[in-house]
Amino acid sequence: MKAEDILSEIKKDYVLAKLKDGERIDGRKFDEFRKIEIHSGIIQKAEGSALVKLGNTQVVVGIKMQPGEPFPDTPDKGVIITNAELVPLASPTFEPGPPDEHSVELARVVDRGIRESEAIDLEKLCIEPGKKVWIIFIDIHAVDDDGNLMDASSIATISALLNTKVPASRFGLGEDFKLPIRDLPISVTSLIVGNKYLVDPSKDELSVGENTLTITTDKNDNIVAIQKSGGYMLSEELFYELLDVSARCARKIREDYLKIII
Amino acid sequence: MKAEDILSEIKKDYVLAKLKDGERIDGRKFDEFRKIEIHSGIIQKAEGSALVKLGNTQVVVGIKMQPGEPFPDTPDKGVIITNAELVPLASPTFEPGPPDEHSVELARVVDRGIRESEAIDLEKLCIEPGKKVWIIFIDIHAVDDDGNLMDASSIATISALLNTKVPASRFGLGEDFKLPIRDLPISVTSLIVGNKYLVDPSKDELSVGENTLTITTDKNDNIVAIQKSGGYMLSEELFYELLDVSARCARKIREDYLKIII
Amino acid sequence: MKAEDILSEIKKDYVLAKLKDGERIDGRKFDEFRKIEIHSGIIQKAEGSALVKLGNTQVVVGIKMQPGEPFPDTPDKGVIITNAELVPLASPTFEPGPPDEHSVELARVVDRGIRESEAIDLEKLCIEPGKKVWIIFIDIHAVDDDGNLMDASSIATISALLNTKVPASRFGLGEDFKLPIRDLPISVTSLIVGNKYLVDPSKDELSVGENTLTITTDKNDNIVAIQKSGGYMLSEELFYELLDVSARCARKIREDYLKIII
Amino acid sequence: MLKPKLIVDGKRLDGRAFDELRPIKIEADVLKRADGSCYIEMGKNKVLAAVYGPRELHPRHLQDPSKAIIRYRYNMAAFSVEERRRPGPDRRSIEISKVSKEVFEAVIMKELFPRSAIDIFVEVLQADAGSRAAGINAASVALIDAGIPVKGIVTSVAVAKVDGQLVLDPMKEEDYYGEADLPIAFLIRNGKIESITLLQMDGRMTKDEIKRVIELAKKGVMEIYRLQRDAIMRKFMVEEDEG
Amino acid sequence: MLKPKLIVDGKRLDGRAFDELRPIKIEADVLKRADGSCYIEMGKNKVLAAVYGPRELHPRHLQDPSKAIIRYRYNMAAFSVEERRRPGPDRRSIEISKVSKEVFEAVIMKELFPRSAIDIFVEVLQADAGSRAAGINAASVALIDAGIPVKGIVTSVAVAKVDGQLVLDPMKEEDYYGEADLPIAFLIRNGKIESITLLQMDGRMTKDEIKRVIELAKKGVMEIYRLQRDAIMRKFMVEEDEG
Amino acid sequence: MLKPKLIVDGKRLDGRAFDELRPIKIEADVLKRADGSCYIEMGKNKVLAAVYGPRELHPRHLQDPSKAIIRYRYNMAAFSVEERRRPGPDRRSIEISKVSKEVFEAVIMKELFPRSAIDIFVEVLQADAGSRAAGINAASVALIDAGIPVKGIVTSVAVAKVDGQLVLDPMKEEDYYGEADLPIAFLIRNGKIESITLLQMDGRMTKDEIKRVIELAKKGVMEIYRLQRDAIMRKFMVEEDEG
């Protein structure tokens, strides 16, 4: 057995022992997020950007925009392209190379939150119907994975979109304007351990098994995306409970960190 | 030695012992194909399709068509693009990933049969000379490899082409019409064992070594494609004999299964 | 320890022992190149070409040209694209596959020599400003790596460019004309062993460690490219000495082999 | 493209009731080379599943000394959709393969086969919304056909919200124009739904709607489960007849 | 493009008779690093072959405990054809590499070198129809230069049907506009043609024509074989002179 | 695009003197998961470096029984430059990774860790000329933060020739329109510059100019070196405070 496996085993036992006592290893409540820090606009060369720290987890999201062709079935709407890079700088387990299943899932779940909540008013990003619309590249760059990259990425993405300026003047398309944002989708990820949940799990907590449920809600508490991730069985009751928990946590994040009138 | 290697060794001995007695392990004659079943049109979303069963070997071929640019040196002819996927569902030895030498060879030999027999009247697939012609995508999807994917693919391909409708109306190019087919190339593959041959070899028979010769003939018994495959020495006499055998077998398949006036 | 490692160890000791006595294993002076042979125009299908032998090291460079789009920031200049293939035929250590760090470095250093010396008059390769210019593909094909592919490639590249005809007539763009060359950049690579240098190292010499310094100069002895390659420490004094040595060697090569009035 | 009306006179475009599945056909043991296999049609979806294993896993450093590694590959044939798709995995296939793999990680008794691999391959020959559910339903039968010990049968279906109405097992138009789509899979043991093994959603629904979705899905999977069971029964009865 | 007349006054475009080869130049032992090597020109084809091995094969699980693994890589330089080609293998190269590999699998005494690899690399510096044959001819000499035990020399050539006429060793125009092309390789032992090691064909020919093609090819390879033998002789005579 | 005047009234576009660095900010130990890390800003460059190791190297046949393998990956974020760049390594990144790796091969006491790997990862979040130097400066601090024995601190900077004038630490416009660019790194031990560990150049300069470039670079790196040292000091002082 390798040293790191033994360490992981010890952490797991500790998390489970605490859990039996109804506690989390860092003293948080079960529905409590770690401390959140949002640094908006840190990449001046991007149209929008944010560095989000969720405890020790850190994600940078950059938004780039350029004119391009619309999809044939939505000729009058802007296009969103979301990509996530789990670069090896961020974790000893990440490897260089094309996106693997983890980064694909991360990008797609974040993308669904933005897309399904209709957070961006894509109609306003049409330049010439059927010919030219704004393409929005959302690039998620994980830099420190101390657990729950999903929610860190979700918060960083909406934060970056909120400070995005459409670079119209650079392309001779009139004056720059703020990206029209009309909702604030927030994902909330819980670690599932038996019939218990731990919101915003840290890497140490995830040593018990990476079984999570992510629920994304919009500003009106509608559910806009769900993703069960991990090889485990989920009970219906816990799922329904987490629908409430997630909406509540998302509302709090929205109020505490994204106080913006939309 | 692994269990599967031992099993393969036993099969090989059995095939060779039978062969000494002038017999095949499944009782077929040396120039006899396994039972052929052709299910045409099974993929409604494709312009043409066929599932072919050759004994237990199963191949699905789907035909897709769309307008595109002609090759510069044949500005007034349609374009054929043939691709084969040996998906891991079909055999314990197939691996996921880009086409390897086996699937490339399969696609190219089938393609040559179609192309060199001029089975498709490509001139009739010109929409606007030099600018726009019909592109025909032939996609060969192996689903069960019990030996001789080559001939199963060849039969499935011509069967699929025979039920292909050119989707002109979908692209605003007039009425749909039947793909103009004017020949029925059929490949016949033989396993070579010393100076003997076994037509349409099964997987068990191929355990003696994957040394084959594929000869494709058109409806007038012309040879339109040959492919020696496998690291073995072929005698001239056997080759000449197989030219006859292959033409005979192909004729029978054409008559028994593809009774279509062309 | 593998046989090849032991052999390499023995070679290394021999090189170092000789070096102590102030000698090279093949009797060359420290600033002496191996015998150079240039065979120009050997690839008739290319617009320009050269095979260069540097001792036993052999490199073929082929030049292809075709009209294409200029870079947006140099709308009135031709485009240079340089690529190097270290094919496994050339060395037991080369592997098939996309360019690795060695071939990328080789291509980029040769490219910089050509580009920064402004050896090609790119303004004369503009066909229609902003729309169409000549694209020059420089393809470096290593065929025998007996050390110092860098300088062999550099000499082969300028030699190939010198016999390049712009194929204007093939593209209906007027008469063919000689590629306008106005400088003769030559790279000189030295192996660094402690505070000693060996110009144009052979493979055997490189067994002491592949620590090299490449300095490319133009016809006026200006330095146009430098590349330190290998994990070693270089002293300032040696670097300055090599600036002189490299310019001197390059001048000699230019005079001995590329006697062309520019 | 103009969105068509998807519900007309209380019926769906293909005439189905809101809680009605598309026609389903399931056949086990359809491939010779695979250790287990299954063919399924759910509406216009035509899907093959094959299971290989437990078998040796290469390279060795990927082996897990405590259990079998489960691999799942969801793949679409080039001709399976309207526009020819380029062969090879795209991002959608990668995600579907991941969540489907996790379904079976929870269900296969993988501790029985340390150091080995169990491979599940799903080939979509024709797709029409719901192909991931079809693949999971077929894979579940193929696993049993392969004789691999499982905790129960997994059954999957999707529920969509279209024109404000929740509908079971959406076909392509409902999926494309609908307001929400929720694919789900359950573990069924002794004929009873035990727990959720796959759960995804995109669209926009209230908590209340989601609860109704789950109820609708449960109705659907019980019907599919019976067809899976029948297919398995038919296969083993044939074997006994032959035996 | 209009097809030109390929046969004029009973002669081919380059003045050759129907059964005449293009000029051939063969030189053995032209590369230092390779264990064996050969350079060949067949008409405008300019081709290098190198042999490395027998040598250790990595990763280990690819090793065959009973014999050497033969690998063959046919590769075209970017500048070898009219239009610059993008480096790396395309489908044509992959197929040629496969059938050429099989030629040498039949000919190398690979049982003598269990667990090892013998690598044959062919680089086409200039191509003009027949580069696969040129590569095989060069590889065969390179193998002997490398001292690898073989059952004989392999010699390859193509025969084409152009304007209804069978012609030996077609050049590019004949290959491009011709009605059929048949590349073939034979094992030659003690100066006698023994059997066929490579055989491919595309086009349209009768059985009778094919028999005549084979006869024509046999005439061609015997001439090439003599040049291969000479190249090998020259190399060993040089070595003796030097020794 | 017209080249702007880069030197006006003896000052550079951003008001700097010829021998003046851009503002620099260095912070050590900024990442939790990495064994060592560093964040640096040099002008508009924003760069993170992380060190992992010494750690086991897979696959085993890549291990060196006599020393650690050093790996270095320089990577630019998609949003780090004006036009969004496609993720993944391009030729420029591959070359920078190679020469940067070699810097640390010369400096890390790699003989102490046979069979293992030491990984250095550099992520450029924003680039503005000089990102390779920034990466090396950050990596050098990250190595010390990771406790990996080194022969000294490595410090890197570039010098450019613009409008005929040699200038220290060029920003993007100077790099783009300048006549020459020379990135260099030195090993600094006990506060003294000892030798050159990275050296590249493109452009056109005389020997004499290059000597002046080196002097200018030496002035620059000594200033950067002090900031690296301070960052390391701050980090260890914090640890002592906490300890």
Short mmCIF file of N, CA and C in Angstrom, two decimals, chain A residues 100-155:
data_model
loop_
_atom_site.label_atom_id
_atom_site.label_comp_id
_atom_site.label_asym_id
_atom_site.label_seq_id
_atom_site.Cartn_x
_atom_site.Cartn_y
_atom_site.Cartn_z
N ASP A 100 -10.55 15.34 -20.24
CA ASP A 100 -11.03 14.00 -19.91
C ASP A 100 -12.47 14.10 -19.43
N GLU A 101 -13.02 12.98 -18.96
CA GLU A 101 -14.43 12.97 -18.59
C GLU A 101 -14.74 13.95 -17.47
N HIS A 102 -13.78 14.20 -16.59
CA HIS A 102 -14.04 15.12 -15.49
C HIS A 102 -14.15 16.57 -15.96
N SER A 103 -13.23 16.97 -16.84
CA SER A 103 -13.32 18.37 -17.29
C SER A 103 -14.49 18.56 -18.25
N VAL A 104 -14.80 17.53 -19.02
CA VAL A 104 -15.97 17.63 -19.90
C VAL A 104 -17.23 17.79 -19.06
N GLU A 105 -17.37 16.97 -18.01
CA GLU A 105 -18.56 17.06 -17.17
C GLU A 105 -18.64 18.43 -16.49
N LEU A 106 -17.52 18.88 -15.96
CA LEU A 106 -17.49 20.19 -15.31
C LEU A 106 -17.98 21.28 -16.26
N ALA A 107 -17.41 21.31 -17.45
CA ALA A 107 -17.78 22.35 -18.41
C ALA A 107 -19.25 22.26 -18.80
N ARG A 108 -19.73 21.03 -18.98
CA ARG A 108 -21.10 20.87 -19.47
C ARG A 108 -22.12 21.21 -18.40
N VAL A 109 -21.82 20.89 -17.14
CA VAL A 109 -22.79 21.20 -16.09
C VAL A 109 -22.84 22.72 -15.84
N VAL A 110 -21.67 23.37 -15.83
CA VAL A 110 -21.66 24.82 -15.69
C VAL A 110 -22.40 25.45 -16.87
N ASP A 111 -22.11 24.96 -18.05
CA ASP A 111 -22.76 25.48 -19.25
C ASP A 111 -24.28 25.36 -19.17
N ARG A 112 -24.75 24.22 -18.68
CA ARG A 112 -26.20 24.03 -18.60
C ARG A 112 -26.85 25.03 -17.65
N GLY A 113 -26.16 25.32 -16.54
CA GLY A 113 -26.70 26.30 -15.60
C GLY A 113 -26.91 27.64 -16.28
N ILE A 114 -25.87 28.09 -17.01
CA ILE A 114 -25.94 29.39 -17.69
C ILE A 114 -27.01 29.37 -18.78
N ARG A 115 -27.00 28.31 -19.55
CA ARG A 115 -27.86 28.20 -20.71
C ARG A 115 -29.34 28.06 -20.33
N GLU A 116 -29.62 27.14 -19.41
CA GLU A 116 -31.01 26.81 -19.12
C GLU A 116 -31.68 27.88 -18.28
N SER A 117 -30.89 28.61 -17.49
CA SER A 117 -31.48 29.72 -16.73
C SER A 117 -31.65 30.94 -17.63
N GLU A 118 -31.18 30.82 -18.86
CA GLU A 118 -31.20 31.95 -19.80
C GLU A 118 -30.56 33.19 -19.18
N ALA A 119 -29.45 32.94 -18.49
CA ALA A 119 -28.76 34.01 -17.78
C ALA A 119 -28.28 35.11 -18.72
N ILE A 120 -27.89 34.72 -19.93
CA ILE A 120 -27.45 35.71 -20.91
C ILE A 120 -28.57 35.93 -21.91
N ASP A 121 -28.86 37.19 -22.19
CA ASP A 121 -29.91 37.49 -23.17
C ASP A 121 -29.31 37.35 -24.57
N LEU A 122 -29.35 36.12 -25.09
CA LEU A 122 -28.64 35.83 -26.33
C LEU A 122 -29.21 36.54 -27.55
N GLU A 123 -30.49 36.91 -27.47
CA GLU A 123 -31.09 37.66 -28.59
C GLU A 123 -30.36 38.99 -28.80
N LYS A 124 -29.89 39.56 -27.71
CA LYS A 124 -29.23 40.86 -27.83
C LYS A 124 -27.81 40.71 -28.39
N LEU A 125 -27.39 39.49 -28.66
CA LEU A 125 -26.04 39.26 -29.17
C LEU A 125 -26.07 38.89 -30.65
N CYS A 126 -27.20 39.17 -31.28
CA CYS A 126 -27.29 38.94 -32.71
C CYS A 126 -26.79 40.19 -33.43
N ILE A 127 -25.89 40.01 -34.38
CA ILE A 127 -25.36 41.15 -35.13
C ILE A 127 -26.10 41.24 -36.47
N GLU A 128 -26.18 40.12 -37.16
CA GLU A 128 -26.92 40.08 -38.43
C GLU A 128 -27.56 38.70 -38.50
N PRO A 129 -28.89 38.64 -38.41
CA PRO A 129 -29.57 37.34 -38.27
C PRO A 129 -29.11 36.32 -39.31
N GLY A 130 -28.77 35.14 -38.83
CA GLY A 130 -28.39 34.05 -39.73
C GLY A 130 -26.95 34.14 -40.21
N LYS A 131 -26.29 35.29 -40.00
CA LYS A 131 -24.95 35.46 -40.54
C LYS A 131 -23.90 35.67 -39.45
N LYS A 132 -24.20 36.58 -38.55
CA LYS A 132 -23.16 36.99 -37.62
C LYS A 132 -23.75 37.25 -36.25
N VAL A 133 -23.22 36.58 -35.27
CA VAL A 133 -23.64 36.80 -33.89
C VAL A 133 -22.38 36.84 -33.02
N TRP A 134 -22.54 37.21 -31.77
CA TRP A 134 -21.41 37.16 -30.85
C TRP A 134 -21.22 35.74 -30.34
N ILE A 135 -19.98 35.29 -30.38
CA ILE A 135 -19.61 34.02 -29.78
C ILE A 135 -19.01 34.32 -28.41
N ILE A 136 -19.50 33.66 -27.39
CA ILE A 136 -18.98 33.85 -26.03
C ILE A 136 -18.18 32.62 -25.65
N PHE A 137 -16.89 32.78 -25.47
CA PHE A 137 -16.08 31.66 -24.98
C PHE A 137 -15.93 31.78 -23.47
N ILE A 138 -16.44 30.79 -22.77
CA ILE A 138 -16.26 30.73 -21.31
C ILE A 138 -15.15 29.72 -21.05
N ASP A 139 -14.02 30.18 -20.58
CA ASP A 139 -12.92 29.25 -20.29
C ASP A 139 -12.68 29.16 -18.80
N ILE A 140 -12.89 27.95 -18.28
CA ILE A 140 -12.73 27.68 -16.85
C ILE A 140 -11.35 27.09 -16.64
N HIS A 141 -10.56 27.75 -15.81
CA HIS A 141 -9.18 27.32 -15.60
C HIS A 141 -9.01 27.01 -14.11
N ALA A 142 -9.04 25.74 -13.77
CA ALA A 142 -8.87 25.36 -12.36
C ALA A 142 -7.42 25.56 -11.98
N VAL A 143 -7.15 26.22 -10.85
CA VAL A 143 -5.76 26.38 -10.46
C VAL A 143 -5.42 25.72 -9.12
N ASP A 144 -6.42 25.43 -8.28
CA ASP A 144 -6.13 24.71 -7.03
C ASP A 144 -7.37 23.92 -6.68
N ASP A 145 -7.27 22.61 -6.74
CA ASP A 145 -8.45 21.77 -6.50
C ASP A 145 -8.46 21.24 -5.08
N ASP A 146 -9.02 22.02 -4.16
CA ASP A 146 -9.19 21.50 -2.80
C ASP A 146 -10.64 21.07 -2.58
N GLY A 147 -11.25 20.57 -3.66
CA GLY A 147 -12.61 20.05 -3.55
C GLY A 147 -13.64 21.01 -4.11
N ASN A 148 -14.66 20.44 -4.77
CA ASN A 148 -15.80 21.22 -5.28
C ASN A 148 -15.42 22.28 -6.30
N LEU A 149 -14.66 21.86 -7.29
CA LEU A 149 -14.38 22.75 -8.42
C LEU A 149 -15.68 23.18 -9.10
N MET A 150 -16.69 22.31 -9.02
CA MET A 150 -17.95 22.59 -9.71
C MET A 150 -18.55 23.92 -9.27
N ASP A 151 -18.75 24.06 -7.96
CA ASP A 151 -19.42 25.28 -7.50
C ASP A 151 -18.50 26.49 -7.63
N ALA A 152 -17.21 26.28 -7.40
CA ALA A 152 -16.26 27.38 -7.60
C ALA A 152 -16.33 27.87 -9.04
N SER A 153 -16.43 26.92 -9.97
CA SER A 153 -16.49 27.29 -11.38
C SER A 153 -17.81 27.99 -11.72
N SER A 154 -18.88 27.50 -11.10
CA SER A 154 -20.19 28.09 -11.36
C SER A 154 -20.22 29.54 -10.88
N ILE A 155 -19.69 29.78 -9.69
CA ILE A 155 -19.67 31.15 -9.16
C ILE A 155 -18.71 32.03 -9.98
#
